[in-house]
mmCIF file of C-alpha atoms in Angstrom:
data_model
loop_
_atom_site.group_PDB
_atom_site.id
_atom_site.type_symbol
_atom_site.label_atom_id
_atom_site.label_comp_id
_atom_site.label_asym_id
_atom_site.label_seq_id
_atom_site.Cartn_x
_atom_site.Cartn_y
_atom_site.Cartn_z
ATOM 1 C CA UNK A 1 9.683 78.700 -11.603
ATOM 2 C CA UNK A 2 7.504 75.863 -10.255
ATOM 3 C CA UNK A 3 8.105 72.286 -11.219
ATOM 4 C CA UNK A 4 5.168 70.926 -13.151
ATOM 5 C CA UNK A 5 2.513 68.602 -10.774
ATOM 6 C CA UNK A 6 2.239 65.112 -11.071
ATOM 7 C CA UNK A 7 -1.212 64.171 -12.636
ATOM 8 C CA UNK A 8 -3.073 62.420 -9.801
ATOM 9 C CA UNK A 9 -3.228 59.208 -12.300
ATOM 10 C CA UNK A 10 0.537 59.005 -12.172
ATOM 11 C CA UNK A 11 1.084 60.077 -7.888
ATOM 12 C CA UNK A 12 -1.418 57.268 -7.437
ATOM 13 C CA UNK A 13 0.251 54.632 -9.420
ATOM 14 C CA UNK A 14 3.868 55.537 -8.053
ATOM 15 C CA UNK A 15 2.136 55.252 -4.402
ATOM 16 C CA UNK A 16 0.315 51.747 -5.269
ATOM 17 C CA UNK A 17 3.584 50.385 -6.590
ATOM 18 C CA UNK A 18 5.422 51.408 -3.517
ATOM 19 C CA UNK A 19 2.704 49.635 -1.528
ATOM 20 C CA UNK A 20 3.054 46.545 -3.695
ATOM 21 C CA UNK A 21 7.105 46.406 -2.707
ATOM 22 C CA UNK A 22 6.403 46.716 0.764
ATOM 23 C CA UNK A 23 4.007 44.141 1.091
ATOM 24 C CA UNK A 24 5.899 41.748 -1.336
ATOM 25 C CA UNK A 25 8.709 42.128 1.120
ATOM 26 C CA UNK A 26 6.704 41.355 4.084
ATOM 27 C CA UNK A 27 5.848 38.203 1.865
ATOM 28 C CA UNK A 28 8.550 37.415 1.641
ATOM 29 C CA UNK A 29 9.695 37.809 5.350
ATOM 30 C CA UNK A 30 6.626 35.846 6.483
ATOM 31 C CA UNK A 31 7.785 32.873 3.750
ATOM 32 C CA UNK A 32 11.057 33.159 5.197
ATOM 33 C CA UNK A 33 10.222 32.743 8.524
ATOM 34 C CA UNK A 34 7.377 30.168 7.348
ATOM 35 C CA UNK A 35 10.679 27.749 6.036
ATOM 36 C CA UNK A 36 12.850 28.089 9.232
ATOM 37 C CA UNK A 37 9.821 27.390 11.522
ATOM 38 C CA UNK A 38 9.445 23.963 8.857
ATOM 39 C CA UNK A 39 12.921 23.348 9.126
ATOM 40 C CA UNK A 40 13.379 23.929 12.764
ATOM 41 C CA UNK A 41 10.544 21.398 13.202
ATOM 42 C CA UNK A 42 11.963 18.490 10.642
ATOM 43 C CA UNK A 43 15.076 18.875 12.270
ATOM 44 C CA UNK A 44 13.534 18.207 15.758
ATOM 45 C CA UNK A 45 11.471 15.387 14.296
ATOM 46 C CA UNK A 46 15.019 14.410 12.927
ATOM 47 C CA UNK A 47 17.126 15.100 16.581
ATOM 48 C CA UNK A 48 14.627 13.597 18.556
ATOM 49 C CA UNK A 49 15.180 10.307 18.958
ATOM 50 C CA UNK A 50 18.517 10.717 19.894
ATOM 51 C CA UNK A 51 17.452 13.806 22.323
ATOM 52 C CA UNK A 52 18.242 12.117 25.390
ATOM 53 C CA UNK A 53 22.160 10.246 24.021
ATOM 54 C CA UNK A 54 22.573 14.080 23.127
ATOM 55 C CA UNK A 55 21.821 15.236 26.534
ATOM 56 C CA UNK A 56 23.690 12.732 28.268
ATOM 57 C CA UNK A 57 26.518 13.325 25.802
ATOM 58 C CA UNK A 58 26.572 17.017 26.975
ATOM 59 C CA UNK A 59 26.426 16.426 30.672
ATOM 60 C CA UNK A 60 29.183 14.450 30.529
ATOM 61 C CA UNK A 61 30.872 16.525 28.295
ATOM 62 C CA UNK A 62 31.232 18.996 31.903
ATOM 63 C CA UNK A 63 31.720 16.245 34.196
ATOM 64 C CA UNK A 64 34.861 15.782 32.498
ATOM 65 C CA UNK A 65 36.086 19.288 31.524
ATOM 66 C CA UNK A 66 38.551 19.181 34.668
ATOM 67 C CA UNK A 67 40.234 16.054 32.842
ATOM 68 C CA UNK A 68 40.082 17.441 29.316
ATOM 69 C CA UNK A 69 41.505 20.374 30.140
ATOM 70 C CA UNK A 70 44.653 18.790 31.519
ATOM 71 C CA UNK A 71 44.765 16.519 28.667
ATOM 72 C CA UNK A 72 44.387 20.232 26.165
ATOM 73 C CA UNK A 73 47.616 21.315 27.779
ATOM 74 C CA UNK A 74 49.586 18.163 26.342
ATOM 75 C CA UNK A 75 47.956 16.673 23.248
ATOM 76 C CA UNK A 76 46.472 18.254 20.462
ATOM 77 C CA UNK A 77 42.239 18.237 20.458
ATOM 78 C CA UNK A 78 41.245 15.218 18.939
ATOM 79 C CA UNK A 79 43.567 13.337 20.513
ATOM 80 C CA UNK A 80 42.667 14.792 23.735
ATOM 81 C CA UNK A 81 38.898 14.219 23.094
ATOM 82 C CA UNK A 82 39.458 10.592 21.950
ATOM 83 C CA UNK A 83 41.550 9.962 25.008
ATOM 84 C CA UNK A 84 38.394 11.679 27.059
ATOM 85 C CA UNK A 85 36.104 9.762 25.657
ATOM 86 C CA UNK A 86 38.210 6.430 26.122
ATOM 87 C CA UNK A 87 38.440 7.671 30.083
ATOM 88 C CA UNK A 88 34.060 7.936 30.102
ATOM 89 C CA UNK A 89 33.242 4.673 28.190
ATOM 90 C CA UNK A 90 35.798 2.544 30.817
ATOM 91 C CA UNK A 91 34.325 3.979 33.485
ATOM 92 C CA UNK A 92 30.520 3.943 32.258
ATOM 93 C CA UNK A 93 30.803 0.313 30.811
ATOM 94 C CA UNK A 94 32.380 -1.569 33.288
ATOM 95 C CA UNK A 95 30.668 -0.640 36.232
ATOM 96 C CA UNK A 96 27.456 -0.169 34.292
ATOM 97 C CA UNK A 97 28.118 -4.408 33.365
ATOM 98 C CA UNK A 98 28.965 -5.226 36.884
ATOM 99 C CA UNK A 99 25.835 -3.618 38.674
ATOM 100 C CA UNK A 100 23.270 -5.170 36.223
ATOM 101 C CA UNK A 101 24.429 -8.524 37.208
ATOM 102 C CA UNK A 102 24.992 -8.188 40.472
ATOM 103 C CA UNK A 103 21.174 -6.530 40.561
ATOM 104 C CA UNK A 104 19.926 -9.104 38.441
ATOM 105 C CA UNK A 105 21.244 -11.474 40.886
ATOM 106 C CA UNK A 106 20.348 -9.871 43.723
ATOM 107 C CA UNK A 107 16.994 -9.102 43.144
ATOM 108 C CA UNK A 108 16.394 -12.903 42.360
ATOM 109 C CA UNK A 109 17.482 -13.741 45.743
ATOM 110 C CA UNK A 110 15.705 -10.592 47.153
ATOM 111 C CA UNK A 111 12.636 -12.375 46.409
ATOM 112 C CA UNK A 112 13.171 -15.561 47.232
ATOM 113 C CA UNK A 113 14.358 -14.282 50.595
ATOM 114 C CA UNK A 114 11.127 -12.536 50.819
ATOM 115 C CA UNK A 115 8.932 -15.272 50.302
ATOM 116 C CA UNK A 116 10.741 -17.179 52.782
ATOM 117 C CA UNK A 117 10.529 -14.490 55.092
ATOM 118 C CA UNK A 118 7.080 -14.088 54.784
ATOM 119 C CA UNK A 119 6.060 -17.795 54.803
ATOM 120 C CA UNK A 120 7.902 -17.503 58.885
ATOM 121 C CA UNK A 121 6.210 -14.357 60.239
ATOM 122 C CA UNK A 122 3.547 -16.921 62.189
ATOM 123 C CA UNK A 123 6.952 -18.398 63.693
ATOM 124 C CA UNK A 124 8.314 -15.745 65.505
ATOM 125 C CA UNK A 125 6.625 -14.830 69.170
ATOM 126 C CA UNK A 126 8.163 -11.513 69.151
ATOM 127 C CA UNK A 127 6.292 -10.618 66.187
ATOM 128 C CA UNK A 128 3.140 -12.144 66.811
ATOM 129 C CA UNK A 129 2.862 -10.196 70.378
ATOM 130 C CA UNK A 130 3.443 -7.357 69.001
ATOM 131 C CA UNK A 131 1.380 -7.436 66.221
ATOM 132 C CA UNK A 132 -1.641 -8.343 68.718
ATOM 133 C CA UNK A 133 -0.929 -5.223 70.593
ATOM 134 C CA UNK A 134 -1.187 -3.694 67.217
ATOM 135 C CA UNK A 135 -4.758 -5.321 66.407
ATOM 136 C CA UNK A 136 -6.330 -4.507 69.528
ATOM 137 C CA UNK A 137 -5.469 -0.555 69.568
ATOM 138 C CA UNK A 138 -5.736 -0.030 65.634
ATOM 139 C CA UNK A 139 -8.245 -1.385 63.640
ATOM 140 C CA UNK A 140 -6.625 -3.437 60.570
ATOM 141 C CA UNK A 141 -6.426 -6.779 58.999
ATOM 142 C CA UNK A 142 -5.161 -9.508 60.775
ATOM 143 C CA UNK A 143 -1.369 -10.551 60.148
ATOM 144 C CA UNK A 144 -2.256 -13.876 58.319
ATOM 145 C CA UNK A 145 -4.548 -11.647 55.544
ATOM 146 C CA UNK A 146 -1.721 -9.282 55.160
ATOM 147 C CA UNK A 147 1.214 -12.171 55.341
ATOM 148 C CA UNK A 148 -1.198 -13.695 52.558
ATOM 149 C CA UNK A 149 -1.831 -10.551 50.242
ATOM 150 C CA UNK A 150 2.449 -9.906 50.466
ATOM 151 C CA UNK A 151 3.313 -13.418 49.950
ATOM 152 C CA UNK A 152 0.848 -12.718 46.911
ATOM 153 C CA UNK A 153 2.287 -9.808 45.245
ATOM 154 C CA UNK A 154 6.085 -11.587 45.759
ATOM 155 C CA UNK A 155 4.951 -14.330 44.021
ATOM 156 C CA UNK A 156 3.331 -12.058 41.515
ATOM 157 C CA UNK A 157 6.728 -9.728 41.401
ATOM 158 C CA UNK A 158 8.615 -13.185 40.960
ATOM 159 C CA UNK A 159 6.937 -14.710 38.001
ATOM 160 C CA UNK A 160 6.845 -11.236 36.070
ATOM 161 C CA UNK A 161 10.788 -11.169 36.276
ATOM 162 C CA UNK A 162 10.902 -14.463 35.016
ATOM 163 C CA UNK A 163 8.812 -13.718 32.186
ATOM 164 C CA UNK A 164 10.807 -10.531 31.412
ATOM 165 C CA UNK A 165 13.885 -11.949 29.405
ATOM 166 C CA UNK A 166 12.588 -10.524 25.789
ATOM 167 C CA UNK A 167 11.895 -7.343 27.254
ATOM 168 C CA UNK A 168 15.283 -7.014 29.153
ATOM 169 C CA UNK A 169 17.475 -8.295 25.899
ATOM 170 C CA UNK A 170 15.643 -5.465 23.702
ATOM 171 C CA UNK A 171 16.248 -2.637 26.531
ATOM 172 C CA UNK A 172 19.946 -4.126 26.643
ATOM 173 C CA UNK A 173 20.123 -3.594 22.503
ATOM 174 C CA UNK A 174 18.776 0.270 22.680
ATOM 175 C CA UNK A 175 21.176 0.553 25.975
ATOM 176 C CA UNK A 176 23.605 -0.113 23.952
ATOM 177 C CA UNK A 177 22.598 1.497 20.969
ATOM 178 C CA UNK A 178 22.385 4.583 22.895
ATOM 179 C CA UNK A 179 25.262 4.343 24.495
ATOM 180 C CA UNK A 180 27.153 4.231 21.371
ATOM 181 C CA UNK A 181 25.595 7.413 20.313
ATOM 182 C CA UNK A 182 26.493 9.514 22.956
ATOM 183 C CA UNK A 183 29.854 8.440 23.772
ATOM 184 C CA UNK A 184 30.452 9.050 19.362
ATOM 185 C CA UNK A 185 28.208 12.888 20.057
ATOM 186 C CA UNK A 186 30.694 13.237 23.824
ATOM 187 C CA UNK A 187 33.854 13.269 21.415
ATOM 188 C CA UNK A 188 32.581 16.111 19.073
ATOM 189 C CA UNK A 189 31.407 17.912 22.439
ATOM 190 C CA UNK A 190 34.594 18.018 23.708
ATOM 191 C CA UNK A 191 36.929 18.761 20.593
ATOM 192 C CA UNK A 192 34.897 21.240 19.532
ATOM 193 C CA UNK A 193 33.190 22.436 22.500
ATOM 194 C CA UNK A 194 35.328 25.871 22.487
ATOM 195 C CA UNK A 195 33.912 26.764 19.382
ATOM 196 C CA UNK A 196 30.885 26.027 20.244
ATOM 197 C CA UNK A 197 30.596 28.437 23.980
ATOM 198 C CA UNK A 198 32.242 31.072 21.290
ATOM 199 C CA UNK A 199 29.424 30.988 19.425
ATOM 200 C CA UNK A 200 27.175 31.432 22.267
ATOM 201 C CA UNK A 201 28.988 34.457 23.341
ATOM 202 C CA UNK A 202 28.383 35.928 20.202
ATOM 203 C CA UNK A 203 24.808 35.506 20.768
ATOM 204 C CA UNK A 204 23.914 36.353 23.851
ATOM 205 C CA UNK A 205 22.553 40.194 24.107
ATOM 206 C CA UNK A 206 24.857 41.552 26.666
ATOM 207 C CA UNK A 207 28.289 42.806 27.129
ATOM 208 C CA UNK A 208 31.301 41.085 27.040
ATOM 209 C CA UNK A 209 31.635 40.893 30.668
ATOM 210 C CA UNK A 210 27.789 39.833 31.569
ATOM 211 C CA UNK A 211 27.958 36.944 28.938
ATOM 212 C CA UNK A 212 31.156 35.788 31.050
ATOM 213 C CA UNK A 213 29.696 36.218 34.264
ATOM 214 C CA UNK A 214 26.124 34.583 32.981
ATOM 215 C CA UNK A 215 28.096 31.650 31.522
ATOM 216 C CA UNK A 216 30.541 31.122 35.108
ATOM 217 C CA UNK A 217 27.536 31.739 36.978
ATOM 218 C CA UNK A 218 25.545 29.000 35.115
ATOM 219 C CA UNK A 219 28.184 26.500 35.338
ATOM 220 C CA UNK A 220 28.524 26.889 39.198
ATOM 221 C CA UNK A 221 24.870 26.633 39.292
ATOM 222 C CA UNK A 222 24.271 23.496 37.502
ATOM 223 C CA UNK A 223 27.658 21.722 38.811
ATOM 224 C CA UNK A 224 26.031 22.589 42.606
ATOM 225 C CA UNK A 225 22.673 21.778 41.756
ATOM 226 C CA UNK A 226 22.752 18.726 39.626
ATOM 227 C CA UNK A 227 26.814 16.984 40.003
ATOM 228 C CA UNK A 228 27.051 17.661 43.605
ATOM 229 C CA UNK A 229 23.900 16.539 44.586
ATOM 230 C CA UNK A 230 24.534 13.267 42.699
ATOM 231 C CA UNK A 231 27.517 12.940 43.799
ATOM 232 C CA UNK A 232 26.418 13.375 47.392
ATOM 233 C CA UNK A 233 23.876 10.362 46.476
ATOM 234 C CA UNK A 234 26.042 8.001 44.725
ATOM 235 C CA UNK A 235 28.325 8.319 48.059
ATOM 236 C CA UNK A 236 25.550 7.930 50.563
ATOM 237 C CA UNK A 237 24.226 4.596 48.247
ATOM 238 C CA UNK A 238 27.541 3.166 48.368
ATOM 239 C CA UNK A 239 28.135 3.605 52.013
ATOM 240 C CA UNK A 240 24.693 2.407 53.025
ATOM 241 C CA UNK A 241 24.628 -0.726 50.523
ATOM 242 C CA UNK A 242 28.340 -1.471 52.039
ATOM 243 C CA UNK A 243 26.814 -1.297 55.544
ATOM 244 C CA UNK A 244 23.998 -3.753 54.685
ATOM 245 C CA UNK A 245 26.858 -6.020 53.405
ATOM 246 C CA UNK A 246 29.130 -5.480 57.088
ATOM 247 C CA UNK A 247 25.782 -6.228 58.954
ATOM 248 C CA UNK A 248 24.627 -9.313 56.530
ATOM 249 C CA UNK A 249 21.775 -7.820 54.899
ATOM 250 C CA UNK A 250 20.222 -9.187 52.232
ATOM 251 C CA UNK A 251 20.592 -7.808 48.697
ATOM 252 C CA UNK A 252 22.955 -4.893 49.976
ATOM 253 C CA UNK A 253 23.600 -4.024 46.672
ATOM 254 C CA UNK A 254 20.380 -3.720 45.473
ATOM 255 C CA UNK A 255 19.474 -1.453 48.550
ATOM 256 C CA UNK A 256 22.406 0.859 48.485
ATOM 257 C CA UNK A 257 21.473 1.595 44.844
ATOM 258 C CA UNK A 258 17.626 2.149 46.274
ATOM 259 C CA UNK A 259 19.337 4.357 48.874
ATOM 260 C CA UNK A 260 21.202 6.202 46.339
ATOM 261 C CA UNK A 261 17.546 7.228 44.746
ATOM 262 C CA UNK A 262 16.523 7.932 48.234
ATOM 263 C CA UNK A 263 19.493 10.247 48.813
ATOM 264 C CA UNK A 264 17.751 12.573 46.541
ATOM 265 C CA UNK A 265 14.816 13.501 48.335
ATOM 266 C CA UNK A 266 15.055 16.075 51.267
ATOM 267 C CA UNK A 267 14.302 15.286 55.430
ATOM 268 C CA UNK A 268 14.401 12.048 55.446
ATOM 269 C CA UNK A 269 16.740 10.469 52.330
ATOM 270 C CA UNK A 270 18.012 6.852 52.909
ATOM 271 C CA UNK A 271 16.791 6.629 56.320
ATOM 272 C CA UNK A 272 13.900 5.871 54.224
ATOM 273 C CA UNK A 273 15.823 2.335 53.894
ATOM 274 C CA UNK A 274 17.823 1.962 56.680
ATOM 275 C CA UNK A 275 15.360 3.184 59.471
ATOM 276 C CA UNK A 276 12.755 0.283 58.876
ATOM 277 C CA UNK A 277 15.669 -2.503 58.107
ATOM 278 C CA UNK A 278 16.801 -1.762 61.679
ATOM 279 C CA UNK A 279 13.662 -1.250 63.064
ATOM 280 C CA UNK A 280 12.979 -5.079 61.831
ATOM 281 C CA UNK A 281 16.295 -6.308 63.296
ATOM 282 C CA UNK A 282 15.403 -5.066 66.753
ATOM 283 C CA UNK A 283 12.140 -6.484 66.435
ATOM 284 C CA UNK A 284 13.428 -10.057 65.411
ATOM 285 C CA UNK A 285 15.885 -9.898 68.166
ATOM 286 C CA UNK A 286 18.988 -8.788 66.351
ATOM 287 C CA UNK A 287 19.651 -5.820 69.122
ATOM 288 C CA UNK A 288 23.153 -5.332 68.720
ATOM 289 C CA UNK A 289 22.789 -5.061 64.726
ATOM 290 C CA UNK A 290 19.841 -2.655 64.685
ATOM 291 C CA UNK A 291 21.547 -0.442 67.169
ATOM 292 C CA UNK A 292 24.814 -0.392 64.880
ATOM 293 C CA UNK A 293 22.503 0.308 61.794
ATOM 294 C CA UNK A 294 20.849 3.518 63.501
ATOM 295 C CA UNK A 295 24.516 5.201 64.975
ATOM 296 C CA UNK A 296 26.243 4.242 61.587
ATOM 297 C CA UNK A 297 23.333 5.702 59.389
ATOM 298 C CA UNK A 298 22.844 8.715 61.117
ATOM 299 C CA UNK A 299 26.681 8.909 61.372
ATOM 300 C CA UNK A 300 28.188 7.642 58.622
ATOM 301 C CA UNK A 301 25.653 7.723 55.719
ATOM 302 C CA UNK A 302 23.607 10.373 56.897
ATOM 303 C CA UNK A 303 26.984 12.784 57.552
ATOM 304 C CA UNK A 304 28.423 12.122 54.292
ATOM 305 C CA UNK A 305 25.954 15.045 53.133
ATOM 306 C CA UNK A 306 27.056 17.344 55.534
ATOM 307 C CA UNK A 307 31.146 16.564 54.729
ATOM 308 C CA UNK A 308 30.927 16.094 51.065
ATOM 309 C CA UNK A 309 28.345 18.784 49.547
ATOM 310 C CA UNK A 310 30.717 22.066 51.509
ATOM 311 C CA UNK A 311 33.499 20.759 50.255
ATOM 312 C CA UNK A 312 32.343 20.047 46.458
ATOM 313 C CA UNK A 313 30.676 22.958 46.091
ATOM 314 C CA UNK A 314 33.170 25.451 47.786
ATOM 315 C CA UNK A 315 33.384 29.069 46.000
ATOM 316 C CA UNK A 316 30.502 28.053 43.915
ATOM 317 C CA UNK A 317 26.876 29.460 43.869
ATOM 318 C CA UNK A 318 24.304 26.940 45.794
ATOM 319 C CA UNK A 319 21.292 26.500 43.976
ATOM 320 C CA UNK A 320 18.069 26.145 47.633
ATOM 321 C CA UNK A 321 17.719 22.854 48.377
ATOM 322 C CA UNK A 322 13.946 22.664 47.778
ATOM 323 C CA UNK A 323 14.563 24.569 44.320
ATOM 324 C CA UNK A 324 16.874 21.512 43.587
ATOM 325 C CA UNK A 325 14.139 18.999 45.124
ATOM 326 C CA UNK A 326 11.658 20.186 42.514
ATOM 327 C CA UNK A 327 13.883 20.741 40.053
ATOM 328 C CA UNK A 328 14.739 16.855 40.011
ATOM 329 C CA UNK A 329 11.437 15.337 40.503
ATOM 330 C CA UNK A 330 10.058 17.888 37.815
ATOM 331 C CA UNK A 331 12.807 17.205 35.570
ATOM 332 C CA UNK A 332 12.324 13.181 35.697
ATOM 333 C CA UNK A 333 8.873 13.710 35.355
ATOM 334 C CA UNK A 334 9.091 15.545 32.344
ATOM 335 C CA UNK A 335 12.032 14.051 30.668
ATOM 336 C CA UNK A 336 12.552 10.751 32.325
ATOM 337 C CA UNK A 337 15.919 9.389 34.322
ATOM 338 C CA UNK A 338 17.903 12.301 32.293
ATOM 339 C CA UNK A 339 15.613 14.533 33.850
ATOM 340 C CA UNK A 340 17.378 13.998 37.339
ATOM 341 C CA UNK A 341 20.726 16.526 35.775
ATOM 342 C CA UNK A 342 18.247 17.606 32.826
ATOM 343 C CA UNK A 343 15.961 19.494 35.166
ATOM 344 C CA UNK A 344 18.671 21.202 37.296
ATOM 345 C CA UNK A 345 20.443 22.073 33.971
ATOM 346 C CA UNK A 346 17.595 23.675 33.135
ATOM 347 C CA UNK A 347 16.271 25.301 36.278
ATOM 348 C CA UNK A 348 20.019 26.639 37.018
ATOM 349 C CA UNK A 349 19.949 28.137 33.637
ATOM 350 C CA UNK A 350 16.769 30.198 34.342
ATOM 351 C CA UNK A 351 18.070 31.030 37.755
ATOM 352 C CA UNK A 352 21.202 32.633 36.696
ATOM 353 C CA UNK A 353 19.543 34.081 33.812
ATOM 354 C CA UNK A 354 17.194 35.787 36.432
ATOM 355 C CA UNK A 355 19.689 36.579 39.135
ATOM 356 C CA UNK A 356 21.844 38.263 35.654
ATOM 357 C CA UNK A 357 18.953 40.341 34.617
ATOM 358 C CA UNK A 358 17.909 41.588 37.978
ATOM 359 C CA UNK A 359 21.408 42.913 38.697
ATOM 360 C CA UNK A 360 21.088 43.997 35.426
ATOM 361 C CA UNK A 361 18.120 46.490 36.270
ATOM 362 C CA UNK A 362 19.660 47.650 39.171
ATOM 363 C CA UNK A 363 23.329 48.440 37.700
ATOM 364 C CA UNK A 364 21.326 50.706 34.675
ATOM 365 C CA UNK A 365 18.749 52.428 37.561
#
């Protein structure tokens, strides 16, 4: 026997109802998603004024893995991270303290010495001679317009430090402020930090063995691209502001941490600095000096890139050194200072990412 048929009043009810479920579900997936979107947002709005502490916090947090590691093997984790931390706010504060004074010092000087120097230019033959062999093959303003117009801005550049004092005691309270707040974040980075590359195992959408190798690969990536390269920097400021000092250079603090900024740019780097300050000591007369400042730059400051980046960033993946060029100047444009690790961080990321999903392809083909 047949079953009976469903009256076509009571099929079409049973199929509108179903259609009702299904699209109250999709409700409520859209609300769903609607809420996390809103909360993902107010928490941003809530995270972002401490976004860059946080970042700073984090980079940190893998500068000083080798150390916290060690420390792991004898104490138990908070210890270990409060000891960690201890180790980064010593060696942040207390240089960070001595440089600003030193720079605030030298800077002061800086100018003074510059208006002096300036005021003298009409004083020294060599200078003048040369400068009329300049005038008659290129045309430009005469050297008393331009010793005017620089005397100028130095004067300018001297009274606007000297009305600065508010504005540097407020940037010294949010230094501070900051500073507070990521080394408090750099402790829960490091005791908990485990936990927290667990978790992004879990979530990454490969195998066991392709999350490992994206995660090593990564951290090679960004340590060569970002810590070596400042590294490389902070060395090459240091030896170049030390042989200012050796050579009696004004302000050689203040240059070697110009130098250091230099460092980071391809070609040319701090001969940026040291080229023209020996350039002017020939020209003055100072021979012997300038000739020292050209072997020992090219030598010395100069070759500490060649001897230091092989040897930090031995075994480890090498991120091209234009790729790390943009990278930097990208990253500070877009994030600010942080964005001289930030943007490496981030560009590293993406690379190994890539480089993981190409080999990827070409393991499943």
């Amino acid at each position: 026997s047949t079953s009976p048929r469903v009256p076509g009043r009571r099929h079409f009810w049973i199929r509108f109802c179903k259609a009702m479920d299904i699209e109250k579900q999709r409700l409520n997936l859209l609300l769903f998603y609607a809420v996390v979107l809103l909360m993902g947002y107010l928490c941003f709005r809530i995270v972002e004024p401490f976004g860059v502490p946080l970042v700073w916090a984090a980079i940190l947090s893998l500068c000083v893995q080798p150390l916290h590691r060690r420390l792991q093997t004898r104490l138990r984790p908070v210890p270990a991270a409060v000891v960690s931390t201890a180790t980064v706010a010593v060696l942040l504060i207390v240089p960070a303290v001595f440089l600003a004074l030193a720079l605030a010092g030298e800077i002061s000087s800086g100018l003074s010495g510059l208006q002096g120097a300036l005021g003298t230019l009409h004083q020294n033959e060599k200078i003048l001679s040369a400068w009329a062999w300049v005038e008659e093959h290129v045309p430009m303003a005469s050297l008393n317009q331009i010793q005017g117009r620089l005397a100028d801005v130095a004067a300018k550049l001297t009274r606007y430090m000297a009305g600065q004092a508010g504005m540097v005691l407020q940037f010294s309270s949010v230094f501070v402020f900051k500073l507070f707040v990521t080394l408090f974040a750099l402790f829960f980075f490091l005791r908990d930090g485990r936990k927290w590359v667990a978790g992004i195992r879990g979530i990454l959408p490969f195998s066991p063995k392709r999350n490992e190798e994206l995660i090593s690969r990564t951290g090679d990536l960004v340590y060569a691209g970002s810590m070596a390269t400042l590294t490389v920097a902070a060395a090459q400021g240091l030896a170049g502001g030390l042989l200012f000092a050796v050579l009696g250079l004004q302000a050689p603090l203040f240059w070697g941490v110009v130098m250091g900024c230099c460092a980071l740019l391809p070609l040319f780097g701090t001969a940026l600095i040291w080229l023209p300050a020996a350039i002017g000591l020939m020209v003055v007369g100072s021979w012997v000096k300038g000739l020292v400042l050209i072997v020992l730059g090219v030598l010395v400051v100069g070759g500490l890139d060649n001897f230091l980046r092989p040897a930090l960033v031995s075994g480890k993946t090498e991120m091209n050194g234009l790729v790390v060029f943009i990278s930097i100047l990208g990253g500070v444009s877009a994030f600010g200072f942080v964005g001289l690790v930030l943007g490496p961080v981030i560009v590293a990321a993406a690379v190994s990412m890539l480089q993981l999903g190409v080999g990827t392809e070409r393991s499943e083909s």
